[in-house]
Amino acid sequence: MKRSFWEHVVVGAIILVLIQTVVDDMATLADWPWNVRRVLLYLGFLFDLFFSVEFLVRLYLAYVDGQAKEYFFRGYGWIDLLASIPLLLFNSGPVVYGLLGGGVPVFGMGRSLNLLKTVKVVRVARILRVLRMLKVVRRLKQTDSVMAQRHIGKIVTSVLATCILVFSIGTFLLQSRSGKSFEQMYWEAVESASDTLGKVSSAELNATVQTIARVLPPLLKVKAEGKDLFFRHDSFYLATRFGPYDYFYERRGSVELFFDYRPITRLQAEESLLILTMVLGILLILLFYYAPHFAVTVSDPLFVMLKGFKEPSYNLEVKIPPHLKEDEVFRLAAQYNEEYLPIKQRNLSMGEGKTSDIQWEAVSELFKKG
Amino acid sequence: MPLFPLVQIKNYENTLSMPSEVDKAKVFLGRLLSNPMLQGYTPLQREEQILQLFTTHASQLAPLLTSNEFFPGKSWTTLLPILIQALFELTDQDLWTVLEPFLQSGLSLSFLPFLTKQAVPEKQVRAQLTALLKEILQSPEGRRVSTGPLTAVQQGGCFRYIDAIFERRSYIHFEITKVQRLRMSKEEIKGILTVTLLLKSAYVLYVSDGMHTYTDRIAGVIQGSFAEKVIRSLHKRISLLPLSILESAIHANMSFGENRFIEATARLASIFASRYRTFRAGLPVDRGADTPDKSWFSVARKNYKFYGFDIKMLDELYMIAAEMGW
C-alpha cells in the first residue's frame, strides 16, 4: 500500500518535472519576467534533489536486499542515476547555488572564469531530464502480457535512451568544434566588439560604442571610467527581465561591457524542446503503434492458445489475419485451430479431461469462511 | 470416466435424507452456485458444473464436507446423494421459474395449424409439453441431455440464425422450405425449432438401464430403429402434437452421416443443442481470439463426422457467424 502510494508520487513528480522543463524552456523563448523564471529554476532544483534522494534510497534498499546489481542493470537503476545526480550536480545545483550566493558575482564575472561554458553544459544536461520519461514507461501496463511489457519496455528504453544520450553527448562535443555556427558567430562578434572598444581612443569611444551598438544587439551596456556610455534598456527593464545568467561582463582596460546571453539560452531552449518533442513522438509511436502490433502478432495469439491448453471449456480459435498467416506464431495457431481444438472438443464430448470451471481455490475459500 | 458417480446419483430419489440436511446442503450449494465463474450459465449448465466439481474434486471435498463443521457422521457415499438432491432442487427452482411461464405463454405454437390443417387446443399442448419436460428432467440422464437443447431455447441465440438463413435463402433455407416442405414464415420455423429442441431429449424416457451404458445414454446419438420406437411411443403420449414435430425432435439425436433423410429442423436442432451445451452468455472475447460462434462452428466442421452433423449446414452457419461477428 505504502509502496504503491510512493510509486504514484514518483510518477506524479516525473510528469511535473517534465512540465516544469517545458515551461522553463518556453519561458526562456518567450522572454518571461525573471521572477517567474527564478521560481521555475528553484522548482527544477527541488525536483532534481527529490530524484537524487529517490535514487539513493532505492539503491540503498536494493543493496540491503542484496539486489543492488539487479536494480541497477535490470531494474533500470542506471536511468534513475542518469536522470538524477548528474542533473543535480551540473544543472539545477550550480544554478541555485549561484542564485543563493548572490548570482551576479558568480555568473556575471565574465568569461575568464569559464562559467559561461559551465552554464552551457548545464543547459545541455537538462536533456537528461527526458530520461525520466522512461521511468513512466516502465510503469505503463500496455498489455496484459508480461512478455509484451518486457519487449516494449526494452525497445522504448533502448531507443529513447540512445536518442537522448546521442543528442546530449553530441551537443556537448559539437560545442568545442570550430565552425561558423550561430554560437561561434556570436562569440566572434562579442570578442571583436570588446577588442575594438578596448583599443579605441577616449575621443572616439562614444561614437564607436554607438556604431557597434547598432550592429550588435547583444550589447546591453557600456561603461568607461565609471560613467555610462551606452545602455540599451532602462534599469527597470533590466531588473525585471534579466537574471544573473542572462548576461555577462567583459572588461577591456577602463571599458566595461555587458552582453545579452539570452540569444544563446534561447537556442538551447529550442534544442531542448526539440529533443523533448522527438522523444515524446517516439514514445507515442512505440506505445500506440508498435505495442498493439506486438500484441496482435505475438502475445495475443499465444495468450489464446495458452488459455485453450489450460482451460478445458475454452474453445475459441486464434484469429489469423490472412496477411500474417506465414508468421511462425500464426502457423502454430493454425495447427492449434485445425488439430488441437477439434481433438479437445471430441475428448470433452467423451468425458475425457472434463473439469468444472470453478477453481478449487474458490471452493476451498468457502470452507475457510466456514 | 463417468461424468459423476452414477450409482449414487441414480438412487438419489430413494435416499431418505432429513430436510435439514438438504437445506444445509442447499446453503453450501447456494454459495458454490454464486461463484463468478458460473455467471452466464443457465441453471442446468451450472448444475453440470457443480456435478463435475463433485467428480473431479471428490477426494478434496469428501473430508471437508464430512467433517464436524458441515455434515458430521456422514460418509461421502451417503452425503453425495443429499448434495445432488439439494442441487437438483435448487436448479429446478431456477429453471422452472423461467421455463414454466415460457411454456404456458411465451412459446409460439402458431406453426401448428400449418402442420395439422385444423385447430389445435394450444393450452392442452402446452400442458402436455410441460408434463413431458418435467418427466424428462426427473432423471439425471434426462437433465444432462437436456442441458444443450434447453440452453439453446433459454439463451435464444440460435433463433437469430433463422433470420439470417431466411435472408440468405441458401442451402438451409432450401432444405427447410423445399425438402422438408415447411412453407411458412421464419417465426413459425422458430417455433418448430423450439419445440424440436424441447422434445429432443425425450428419448431418455425410453432408454432402459440395461440397454446402454450411462455414457451411451447421454451421448446423444441414437439408432434409427430405436428412434422410430420412441416416436411411436411419444405420439401416444402427446397426441396433440403432429407426428412430424416428434420425428424432427427425436431424429435430432441421430447421425446425419448415417441417416440422410433427417429433417432440416432436426439437423439444426442437433447442431444448436450441441453448440449451446457449453455456451456461456456474456463471455468476453479475448484479444486475438475469434468470436465464440465462429470458433465453435469452425471446430464443429472439422468434427462433423464424429457428431453426425450436416457439414453443409455447418458451413452456412459458420459463414453467417463470420459475417455477423457472432
XYZ file of C-alpha atoms in Angstrom:
696
model
C 0.000 0.000 0.000
C 2.759 2.419 1.060
C 4.920 1.279 -1.837
C 2.075 1.827 -4.273
C 1.485 5.322 -2.871
C 5.187 6.099 -3.195
C 5.239 4.866 -6.802
C 2.327 7.163 -7.600
C 4.161 10.081 -6.019
C 7.253 9.340 -8.143
C 5.248 9.108 -11.370
C 3.465 12.339 -10.463
C 6.830 14.029 -9.843
C 8.167 12.776 -13.198
C 5.223 14.256 -15.041
C 5.515 17.514 -13.116
C 9.265 17.873 -13.733
C 8.718 17.362 -17.460
C 6.068 20.054 -17.436
C 8.467 22.258 -15.480
C 11.201 21.639 -18.070
C 8.917 22.530 -20.974
C 7.560 25.627 -19.247
C 11.104 26.699 -18.337
C 12.221 26.407 -21.961
C 9.132 28.226 -23.168
C 9.743 30.936 -20.586
C 13.244 31.423 -21.996
C 11.953 31.550 -25.555
C 9.102 33.901 -24.695
C 11.315 36.131 -22.543
C 9.204 35.785 -19.402
C 9.977 38.031 -16.407
C 12.927 36.935 -14.325
C 10.981 36.409 -11.097
C 8.797 33.807 -12.837
C 11.809 32.065 -14.361
C 13.548 32.112 -10.989
C 10.655 30.186 -9.433
C 10.926 27.645 -12.250
C 14.642 27.226 -11.583
C 14.078 26.594 -7.885
C 11.364 24.069 -8.761
C 13.776 22.280 -11.100
C 16.336 22.106 -8.313
C 13.784 20.636 -5.891
C 12.794 18.000 -8.424
C 16.417 17.079 -9.115
C 17.057 16.834 -5.389
C 13.970 14.674 -4.967
C 15.022 12.250 -7.712
C 18.611 12.086 -6.474
C 17.391 11.163 -2.999
C 14.929 8.695 -4.526
C 17.718 7.026 -6.496
C 19.979 6.775 -3.465
C 17.166 5.372 -1.303
C 16.254 2.814 -3.963
C 19.878 1.815 -4.394
C 20.343 1.512 -0.641
C 17.205 -0.588 -0.177
C 18.228 -2.804 -3.098
C 21.709 -3.131 -1.569
C 20.232 -4.122 1.783
C 18.187 -6.797 -0.014
C 21.285 -7.928 -1.907
C 19.650 -6.761 -5.134
C 21.762 -3.707 -5.951
C 23.141 -5.176 -9.207
C 19.724 -6.414 -10.195
C 18.213 -2.974 -9.549
C 20.946 -1.051 -11.350
C 21.054 -3.126 -14.526
C 17.755 -4.983 -14.923
C 15.669 -2.648 -12.821
C 16.727 0.359 -14.915
C 18.623 1.873 -11.979
C 21.057 3.354 -14.487
C 18.241 5.506 -15.821
C 17.424 6.631 -12.299
C 21.092 7.559 -11.854
C 21.500 9.427 -15.160
C 18.267 11.313 -14.624
C 19.070 12.455 -11.101
C 22.546 13.060 -9.676
C 24.261 14.494 -12.816
C 21.393 16.930 -13.148
C 21.684 17.987 -9.541
C 25.456 18.422 -9.856
C 25.638 20.037 -13.276
C 22.227 21.564 -13.876
C 19.999 22.894 -11.167
C 22.548 22.627 -8.346
C 25.051 25.177 -9.720
C 22.251 27.476 -10.820
C 20.606 27.553 -7.415
C 23.986 27.786 -5.704
C 24.727 30.784 -7.882
C 21.406 32.405 -7.133
C 21.714 31.858 -3.419
C 25.328 33.034 -3.500
C 24.444 36.388 -4.966
C 24.064 35.473 -8.615
C 25.950 38.235 -10.308
C 29.292 37.589 -8.635
C 29.224 34.031 -9.911
C 27.558 34.350 -13.268
C 28.293 37.824 -14.204
C 32.035 37.647 -13.545
C 32.970 37.277 -17.125
C 34.124 34.577 -19.416
C 37.550 34.417 -17.895
C 36.236 32.010 -15.268
C 34.759 29.803 -17.954
C 31.458 29.889 -16.119
C 29.529 30.527 -19.256
C 30.722 27.233 -20.593
C 29.501 25.600 -17.385
C 26.145 27.242 -17.848
C 26.037 25.845 -21.333
C 26.844 22.307 -20.156
C 24.129 22.731 -17.577
C 21.628 23.577 -20.282
C 22.649 20.568 -22.326
C 22.387 18.318 -19.292
C 18.755 19.332 -18.958
C 18.036 16.986 -21.821
C 18.788 14.146 -19.445
C 15.583 15.032 -17.640
C 13.734 13.490 -20.526
C 15.231 10.170 -19.422
C 12.790 10.287 -16.554
C 10.037 9.603 -19.029
C 11.466 6.109 -19.294
C 10.557 5.592 -15.675
C 6.959 6.387 -16.541
C 7.124 3.994 -19.499
C 8.260 1.209 -17.215
C 5.120 1.651 -15.184
C 2.724 1.558 -18.126
C 0.516 -1.519 -18.348
C 0.168 -1.535 -22.090
C -0.939 -5.132 -22.392
C -1.819 -7.989 -20.088
C 1.164 -9.906 -21.361
C 4.330 -9.911 -19.284
C 6.296 -10.710 -22.441
C 4.786 -7.753 -24.309
C 5.522 -5.418 -21.420
C 9.123 -6.564 -21.259
C 9.696 -6.392 -25.021
C 8.097 -2.999 -25.430
C 9.836 -1.705 -22.318
C 13.201 -2.817 -23.704
C 12.596 -1.256 -27.100
C 11.265 2.012 -25.713
C 14.100 2.284 -23.211
C 16.880 1.468 -25.651
C 15.581 3.712 -28.444
C 14.847 6.690 -26.224
C 17.995 6.333 -24.156
C 20.079 6.178 -27.344
C 18.384 9.254 -28.776
C 18.781 11.270 -25.601
C 22.367 10.251 -24.919
C 23.476 10.731 -28.521
C 21.866 14.158 -28.557
C 23.345 15.118 -25.184
C 26.870 13.883 -25.905
C 26.695 15.086 -29.494
C 25.714 18.590 -28.443
C 28.460 18.658 -25.817
C 31.113 17.514 -28.272
C 29.941 19.779 -31.068
C 30.226 22.903 -28.943
C 34.007 22.522 -28.806
C 34.220 22.020 -32.549
C 35.358 25.014 -34.604
C 32.947 26.263 -37.194
C 30.623 29.024 -38.076
C 27.679 28.077 -36.000
C 25.375 30.721 -34.552
C 27.260 30.469 -31.304
C 30.638 30.837 -32.990
C 29.471 33.933 -34.793
C 28.030 35.294 -31.560
C 31.298 34.864 -29.696
C 33.363 36.278 -32.568
C 31.142 39.353 -32.636
C 31.415 39.791 -28.873
C 35.170 39.298 -28.990
C 35.594 41.713 -31.841
C 33.446 44.414 -30.220
C 35.260 44.080 -26.913
C 38.675 44.295 -28.552
C 37.682 47.279 -30.639
C 36.283 49.205 -27.708
C 39.293 48.293 -25.569
C 41.707 49.732 -28.128
C 39.862 52.829 -29.299
C 40.914 56.257 -28.025
C 38.809 58.156 -25.499
C 37.825 60.721 -28.100
C 36.423 58.153 -30.463
C 34.975 55.864 -27.820
C 31.484 57.322 -27.685
C 30.972 57.254 -31.466
C 32.415 53.761 -31.750
C 30.138 52.481 -28.990
C 27.085 53.865 -30.781
C 28.179 52.293 -34.082
C 28.804 48.882 -32.534
C 25.546 49.010 -30.547
C 23.611 49.481 -33.782
C 25.069 46.363 -35.401
C 25.423 44.256 -32.247
C 22.039 43.816 -30.466
C 23.505 41.704 -27.608
C 25.490 44.691 -26.404
C 23.482 45.839 -23.407
C 25.581 48.426 -21.667
C 28.984 50.120 -21.917
C 30.717 51.919 -19.103
C 34.010 53.776 -19.170
C 35.739 55.075 -16.078
C 32.569 54.636 -14.051
C 30.338 56.554 -16.484
C 27.600 55.053 -18.567
C 28.318 55.498 -22.275
C 25.515 53.346 -23.577
C 22.591 51.383 -22.255
C 20.030 49.606 -24.467
C 17.318 49.175 -21.821
C 16.290 51.182 -18.825
C 17.171 49.881 -15.396
C 13.576 48.711 -14.663
C 13.595 46.532 -17.755
C 16.978 45.094 -16.830
C 15.886 44.403 -13.257
C 12.676 42.618 -14.253
C 13.787 40.751 -17.368
C 17.363 39.754 -16.679
C 18.550 37.064 -14.357
C 22.154 36.551 -13.293
C 22.873 34.138 -16.104
C 21.097 36.143 -18.811
C 24.108 38.441 -19.352
C 27.861 38.504 -18.967
C 30.501 41.062 -18.305
C 33.736 41.919 -20.113
C 36.410 44.449 -19.246
C 38.979 45.922 -21.584
C 41.133 48.440 -19.797
C 38.811 51.087 -18.413
C 35.920 49.972 -20.630
C 33.290 47.675 -19.104
C 30.909 45.849 -21.401
C 27.701 43.948 -20.592
C 26.375 41.489 -23.155
C 22.992 39.774 -23.501
C 23.437 35.993 -23.207
C 19.792 35.185 -23.880
C 20.195 34.508 -27.638
C 22.361 31.524 -26.702
C 19.988 30.268 -23.974
C 17.086 30.638 -26.432
C 18.952 28.440 -28.868
C 19.491 25.834 -26.168
C 15.856 26.024 -25.118
C 14.857 25.344 -28.725
C 17.145 22.308 -28.804
C 15.731 21.077 -25.512
C 12.149 21.407 -26.730
C 13.093 19.708 -29.976
C 14.545 16.659 -28.227
C 11.599 16.523 -25.868
C 9.165 16.594 -28.775
C 11.178 13.927 -30.569
C 11.228 11.696 -27.501
C 7.500 12.164 -26.979
C 6.859 11.375 -30.635
C 8.939 8.184 -30.498
C 7.297 7.195 -27.249
C 3.782 7.679 -28.597
C 4.568 5.787 -31.791
C 6.042 2.870 -29.885
C 3.231 2.764 -27.364
C 0.290 3.305 -29.659
C 1.561 1.810 -32.910
C 4.190 -0.782 -32.137
C 2.785 -2.113 -28.840
C -0.618 -3.033 -30.358
C 1.206 -4.560 -33.337
C 3.291 -6.707 -30.996
C 0.163 -7.742 -29.115
C -1.708 -8.687 -32.289
C 1.157 -10.582 -33.878
C 2.786 -12.233 -30.886
C 1.359 -12.045 -27.398
C -2.394 -12.215 -28.110
C -2.313 -15.430 -30.189
C -0.002 -17.020 -27.628
C -2.337 -15.955 -24.831
C -5.356 -17.511 -26.565
C -3.508 -20.776 -27.182
C -2.200 -20.916 -23.627
C -5.710 -20.366 -22.284
C -7.036 -23.055 -24.609
C -4.428 -25.514 -23.338
C -5.144 -24.689 -19.709
C -8.925 -24.314 -19.575
C -10.997 -27.312 -20.664
C -14.075 -25.321 -21.683
C -12.169 -22.603 -23.560
C -12.648 -23.318 -27.240
C -12.103 -20.012 -29.025
C -9.929 -20.219 -32.115
C -6.981 -17.925 -32.681
C -7.873 -15.216 -35.159
C -5.376 -15.459 -38.008
C -5.009 -12.312 -40.136
C -4.631 -13.552 -43.743
C -1.562 -11.397 -44.424
C 0.224 -12.810 -41.381
C -0.610 -16.465 -41.852
C 3.007 -17.328 -42.754
C 4.334 -15.961 -39.444
C 5.620 -18.733 -37.202
C 3.215 -17.712 -34.452
C 0.226 -17.942 -36.765
C 1.424 -21.190 -38.320
C 1.436 -22.556 -34.796
C -2.004 -21.017 -34.247
C -3.272 -22.725 -37.407
C -2.134 -26.067 -36.003
C -3.892 -25.223 -32.752
C -7.109 -24.316 -34.583
C -7.035 -27.195 -37.050
C -5.712 -30.026 -34.916
C -5.792 -29.347 -31.205
C -9.231 -27.769 -30.714
C -11.177 -30.452 -32.635
C -9.415 -33.227 -30.692
C -10.017 -31.387 -27.440
C -13.706 -30.999 -28.290
C -14.079 -34.691 -29.112
C -12.293 -35.712 -25.930
C -14.551 -33.465 -23.880
C -17.620 -34.983 -25.521
C -16.369 -38.369 -24.455
C -15.909 -37.094 -20.924
C -12.131 -37.051 -21.053
C -10.402 -34.237 -19.254
C -13.679 -32.604 -18.369
C -13.415 -30.357 -15.347
C -15.537 -27.718 -13.740
C -14.968 -24.050 -14.488
C -14.982 -23.451 -10.743
C -11.450 -23.272 -9.458
C -10.705 -25.380 -6.414
C -9.134 -22.342 -4.747
C -12.542 -20.617 -4.776
C -14.185 -23.690 -3.238
C -11.583 -24.018 -0.525
C -12.177 -20.348 0.327
C -15.771 -21.267 1.195
C -14.513 -23.731 3.748
C -12.138 -21.212 5.245
C -15.022 -18.812 5.744
C -16.933 -21.593 7.468
C -14.520 -41.755 -16.915
C -18.147 -41.259 -15.864
C -19.367 -37.700 -15.529
C -20.175 -38.323 -11.882
C -20.714 -41.407 -9.728
C -23.713 -42.885 -11.466
C -24.856 -45.344 -8.840
C -25.099 -42.709 -6.193
C -26.964 -40.281 -8.400
C -29.375 -42.856 -9.716
C -30.602 -43.590 -6.256
C -30.843 -40.033 -5.110
C -34.606 -40.070 -5.108
C -34.649 -43.101 -2.845
C -32.319 -41.596 -0.337
C -34.087 -40.691 2.855
C -32.442 -37.515 3.886
C -33.592 -35.243 6.610
C -34.931 -31.931 5.279
C -32.441 -30.105 7.469
C -29.583 -31.896 5.762
C -30.892 -30.964 2.335
C -31.408 -27.382 3.496
C -27.891 -27.321 4.900
C -26.596 -28.687 1.610
C -28.564 -26.003 -0.219
C -26.824 -23.286 1.764
C -23.427 -24.677 0.803
C -24.501 -25.195 -2.813
C -26.009 -21.728 -2.955
C -22.581 -20.315 -2.226
C -20.996 -22.562 -4.808
C -23.582 -21.556 -7.401
C -22.865 -17.902 -6.815
C -19.265 -18.424 -7.935
C -18.423 -15.785 -10.553
C -17.109 -18.487 -12.875
C -20.689 -19.722 -13.269
C -22.065 -16.394 -14.397
C -23.643 -16.563 -17.837
C -24.584 -20.232 -17.471
C -28.175 -21.495 -17.364
C -29.377 -23.442 -14.288
C -28.774 -26.822 -15.931
C -25.300 -25.787 -17.047
C -24.491 -24.610 -13.531
C -25.763 -27.920 -12.200
C -23.481 -29.781 -14.595
C -20.527 -27.670 -13.471
C -21.196 -28.469 -9.820
C -21.570 -32.189 -10.546
C -18.302 -32.032 -12.443
C -16.714 -30.429 -9.411
C -18.014 -33.239 -7.207
C -16.389 -35.753 -9.536
C -13.025 -34.113 -10.072
C -12.543 -32.902 -6.510
C -14.260 -35.669 -4.580
C -11.070 -36.559 -2.752
C -10.718 -32.974 -1.503
C -14.407 -32.295 -0.873
C -15.172 -35.503 0.995
C -13.016 -34.903 4.096
C -14.085 -31.253 4.299
C -17.829 -31.809 3.911
C -17.983 -34.847 6.182
C -16.144 -33.001 8.934
C -17.848 -31.961 12.159
C -18.305 -28.461 10.858
C -20.568 -29.484 7.980
C -22.112 -32.952 7.908
C -20.779 -34.853 10.901
C -21.270 -38.590 10.859
C -21.874 -38.745 7.114
C -19.710 -40.601 4.708
C -19.112 -39.234 1.211
C -21.218 -42.085 -0.178
C -24.214 -41.065 1.907
C -23.618 -37.351 1.602
C -23.319 -37.168 -2.173
C -26.960 -38.139 -2.856
C -28.068 -35.429 -0.401
C -25.927 -32.863 -2.149
C -27.246 -33.936 -5.522
C -30.842 -33.872 -4.354
C -30.340 -30.367 -3.000
C -28.611 -29.320 -6.200
C -31.439 -30.652 -8.371
C -34.000 -28.866 -6.226
C -32.121 -25.585 -6.455
C -31.729 -25.997 -10.209
C -35.405 -26.854 -10.692
C -36.372 -23.816 -8.710
C -34.373 -21.546 -11.016
C -35.167 -23.473 -14.180
C -38.921 -23.685 -13.806
C -39.219 -20.051 -12.766
C -38.241 -19.270 -16.352
C -39.440 -22.357 -18.191
C -42.984 -22.558 -16.812
C -44.145 -19.123 -17.988
C -42.380 -19.717 -21.283
C -44.212 -22.974 -21.872
C -47.530 -21.520 -20.768
C -47.466 -18.342 -22.840
C -44.075 -17.438 -24.306
C -43.733 -20.408 -26.618
C -45.209 -19.703 -30.037
C -47.296 -22.579 -31.390
C -48.538 -20.651 -34.399
C -46.992 -23.294 -36.655
C -49.442 -25.968 -35.504
C -52.318 -25.031 -37.846
C -49.883 -25.129 -40.788
C -48.985 -28.720 -39.993
C -52.283 -30.150 -38.771
C -54.582 -28.190 -41.080
C -57.010 -27.992 -38.184
C -57.462 -26.154 -34.914
C -55.285 -27.432 -32.106
C -56.058 -26.877 -28.419
C -52.901 -24.972 -27.588
C -53.490 -24.986 -23.848
C -53.519 -28.775 -23.772
C -50.434 -28.956 -25.982
C -48.629 -26.679 -23.572
C -49.732 -28.776 -20.615
C -48.550 -31.974 -22.319
C -45.210 -30.396 -23.185
C -44.743 -29.177 -19.601
C -45.580 -32.569 -18.128
C -43.244 -34.349 -20.511
C -40.353 -31.990 -19.804
C -40.870 -32.393 -16.058
C -40.686 -36.133 -16.518
C -37.532 -35.900 -18.638
C -35.879 -33.699 -16.053
C -36.555 -36.148 -13.241
C -33.679 -38.390 -14.185
C -30.030 -37.354 -14.079
C -29.591 -38.606 -17.638
C -32.558 -36.518 -18.779
C -31.109 -33.454 -17.147
C -27.746 -33.957 -18.827
C -29.086 -34.493 -22.324
C -31.487 -31.573 -21.838
C -28.742 -29.108 -20.930
C -27.847 -28.292 -24.544
C -31.344 -28.027 -26.054
C -32.860 -26.157 -23.109
C -29.912 -23.769 -23.006
C -30.389 -23.143 -26.743
C -34.042 -22.279 -26.103
C -33.344 -20.272 -22.989
C -30.483 -18.244 -24.451
C -32.344 -17.820 -27.738
C -29.183 -17.078 -29.709
C -29.933 -19.795 -32.243
C -33.075 -18.035 -33.460
C -31.103 -15.133 -34.880
C -29.619 -17.683 -37.279
C -33.123 -18.415 -38.609
C -33.416 -14.724 -39.509
C -30.063 -14.870 -41.292
C -30.962 -18.164 -43.024
C -34.161 -16.667 -44.389
C -32.253 -13.619 -45.550
C -29.603 -15.642 -47.353
C -32.041 -18.160 -48.862
C -29.255 -20.620 -49.334
C -28.769 -24.318 -48.508
C -30.515 -24.421 -45.116
C -33.437 -22.367 -46.390
C -33.798 -24.746 -49.326
C -33.685 -27.769 -47.024
C -36.356 -26.283 -44.729
C -38.749 -24.919 -47.324
C -38.246 -27.213 -50.299
C -37.037 -30.547 -48.947
C -38.869 -30.542 -45.592
C -41.636 -28.504 -47.224
C -42.162 -26.172 -44.323
C -43.604 -23.336 -46.341
C -44.193 -20.890 -43.535
C -42.697 -17.718 -42.130
C -39.473 -17.674 -40.197
C -41.416 -17.068 -36.976
C -43.202 -20.389 -37.424
C -39.895 -22.080 -38.207
C -38.502 -20.663 -34.974
C -41.491 -22.209 -33.165
C -40.843 -25.602 -34.748
C -37.170 -25.400 -33.864
C -38.058 -24.513 -30.269
C -40.398 -27.467 -29.835
C -37.884 -29.727 -31.566
C -35.258 -28.630 -29.053
C -37.641 -29.007 -26.096
C -38.537 -32.566 -27.063
C -35.130 -33.637 -28.302
C -34.201 -35.351 -25.037
C -37.487 -37.227 -24.752
C -35.772 -40.416 -25.929
C -34.182 -40.831 -22.475
C -37.614 -41.784 -21.156
C -37.448 -44.946 -23.224
C -33.875 -45.912 -22.503
C -33.812 -48.798 -20.076
C -30.851 -49.225 -17.760
C -29.895 -52.469 -19.375
C -29.953 -51.130 -22.902
C -26.924 -48.912 -22.889
C -24.142 -47.758 -20.698
C -24.584 -44.454 -18.935
C -22.236 -42.769 -21.382
C -24.268 -44.105 -24.306
C -27.454 -42.829 -22.750
C -26.161 -39.298 -22.520
C -24.067 -39.412 -25.690
C -26.923 -38.003 -27.742
C -26.659 -40.274 -30.781
C -29.293 -42.971 -31.201
C -30.038 -45.586 -33.843
C -32.866 -45.394 -36.365
C -34.899 -48.357 -35.119
C -34.825 -47.089 -31.561
C -35.789 -43.623 -32.741
C -38.859 -44.949 -34.579
C -39.928 -46.829 -31.461
C -39.543 -43.669 -29.378
C -41.524 -41.611 -31.883
C -44.423 -44.088 -31.845
C -44.498 -44.130 -28.042
C -44.230 -40.392 -27.791
C -47.031 -39.906 -30.263
C -49.316 -41.841 -27.966
C -48.350 -39.616 -25.011
C -48.593 -36.245 -26.698
C -51.050 -36.995 -29.408
C -51.934 -33.363 -29.956
C -48.561 -32.598 -31.474
C -48.137 -33.502 -35.137
C -46.057 -36.591 -35.816
C -43.654 -34.564 -37.967
C -42.663 -32.480 -34.944
C -41.968 -35.566 -32.859
C -39.966 -37.036 -35.727
C -37.971 -33.831 -36.011
C -37.291 -33.869 -32.254
C -36.188 -37.484 -31.986
C -34.305 -37.512 -35.292
C -32.279 -34.649 -33.887
C -30.454 -37.324 -31.891
C -29.401 -39.296 -34.952
C -26.308 -39.011 -37.089
C -26.920 -37.295 -40.405
C -23.997 -39.186 -41.897
C -25.867 -42.462 -41.490
C -29.388 -41.122 -41.978
C -29.573 -38.710 -44.867
C -33.367 -38.393 -44.589
C -33.248 -36.488 -41.305
C -35.364 -33.332 -41.355
C -33.617 -29.976 -41.718
C -35.108 -28.792 -38.417
C -33.768 -31.940 -36.728
C -30.295 -31.303 -38.143
C -30.420 -27.680 -36.998
C -31.639 -28.702 -33.539
C -28.841 -31.250 -33.302
C -26.231 -28.605 -34.104
C -27.680 -25.933 -31.817
C -28.204 -28.338 -28.909
C -24.549 -29.285 -29.160
C -23.398 -25.704 -29.579
C -25.369 -24.445 -26.571
C -24.352 -27.246 -24.244
C -21.220 -25.322 -23.293
C -22.404 -21.861 -24.355
C -21.795 -19.140 -21.859
C -23.589 -15.822 -22.254
C -21.679 -12.592 -21.978
C -18.268 -14.205 -22.071
C -15.785 -11.573 -23.225
C -13.801 -12.475 -26.322
C -10.092 -12.280 -25.648
C -7.961 -10.167 -27.917
C -6.533 -12.367 -30.632
C -9.375 -14.861 -30.432
C -12.155 -15.411 -32.910
C -15.772 -14.895 -31.894
C -17.453 -17.725 -29.922
C -19.956 -18.909 -32.553
C -17.487 -18.686 -35.421
C -14.939 -20.654 -33.378
C -17.470 -23.270 -32.398
C -18.779 -23.804 -35.951
C -15.221 -23.923 -37.266
C -14.301 -26.696 -34.819
C -17.613 -28.462 -35.458
C -16.886 -28.500 -39.210
C -13.754 -30.492 -38.504
C -15.664 -32.863 -36.214
C -18.853 -33.161 -38.245
C -18.494 -36.901 -38.846
C -17.880 -37.552 -35.167
C -21.054 -35.727 -34.131
C -23.123 -36.701 -37.164
C -23.731 -33.108 -38.232
C -24.683 -31.890 -41.693
C -21.450 -30.306 -42.940
C -23.230 -28.058 -45.420
C -25.362 -26.634 -42.643
C -22.271 -26.073 -40.539
C -20.605 -24.307 -43.462
C -23.530 -21.949 -43.837
C -23.851 -21.317 -40.114
C -20.100 -20.660 -39.989
C -20.425 -18.145 -42.800
C -23.309 -16.437 -41.023
C -21.363 -16.277 -37.740
C -18.324 -14.893 -39.566
C -20.352 -12.285 -41.434
C -22.320 -11.210 -38.397
C -19.376 -11.253 -35.988
C -21.133 -13.766 -33.691
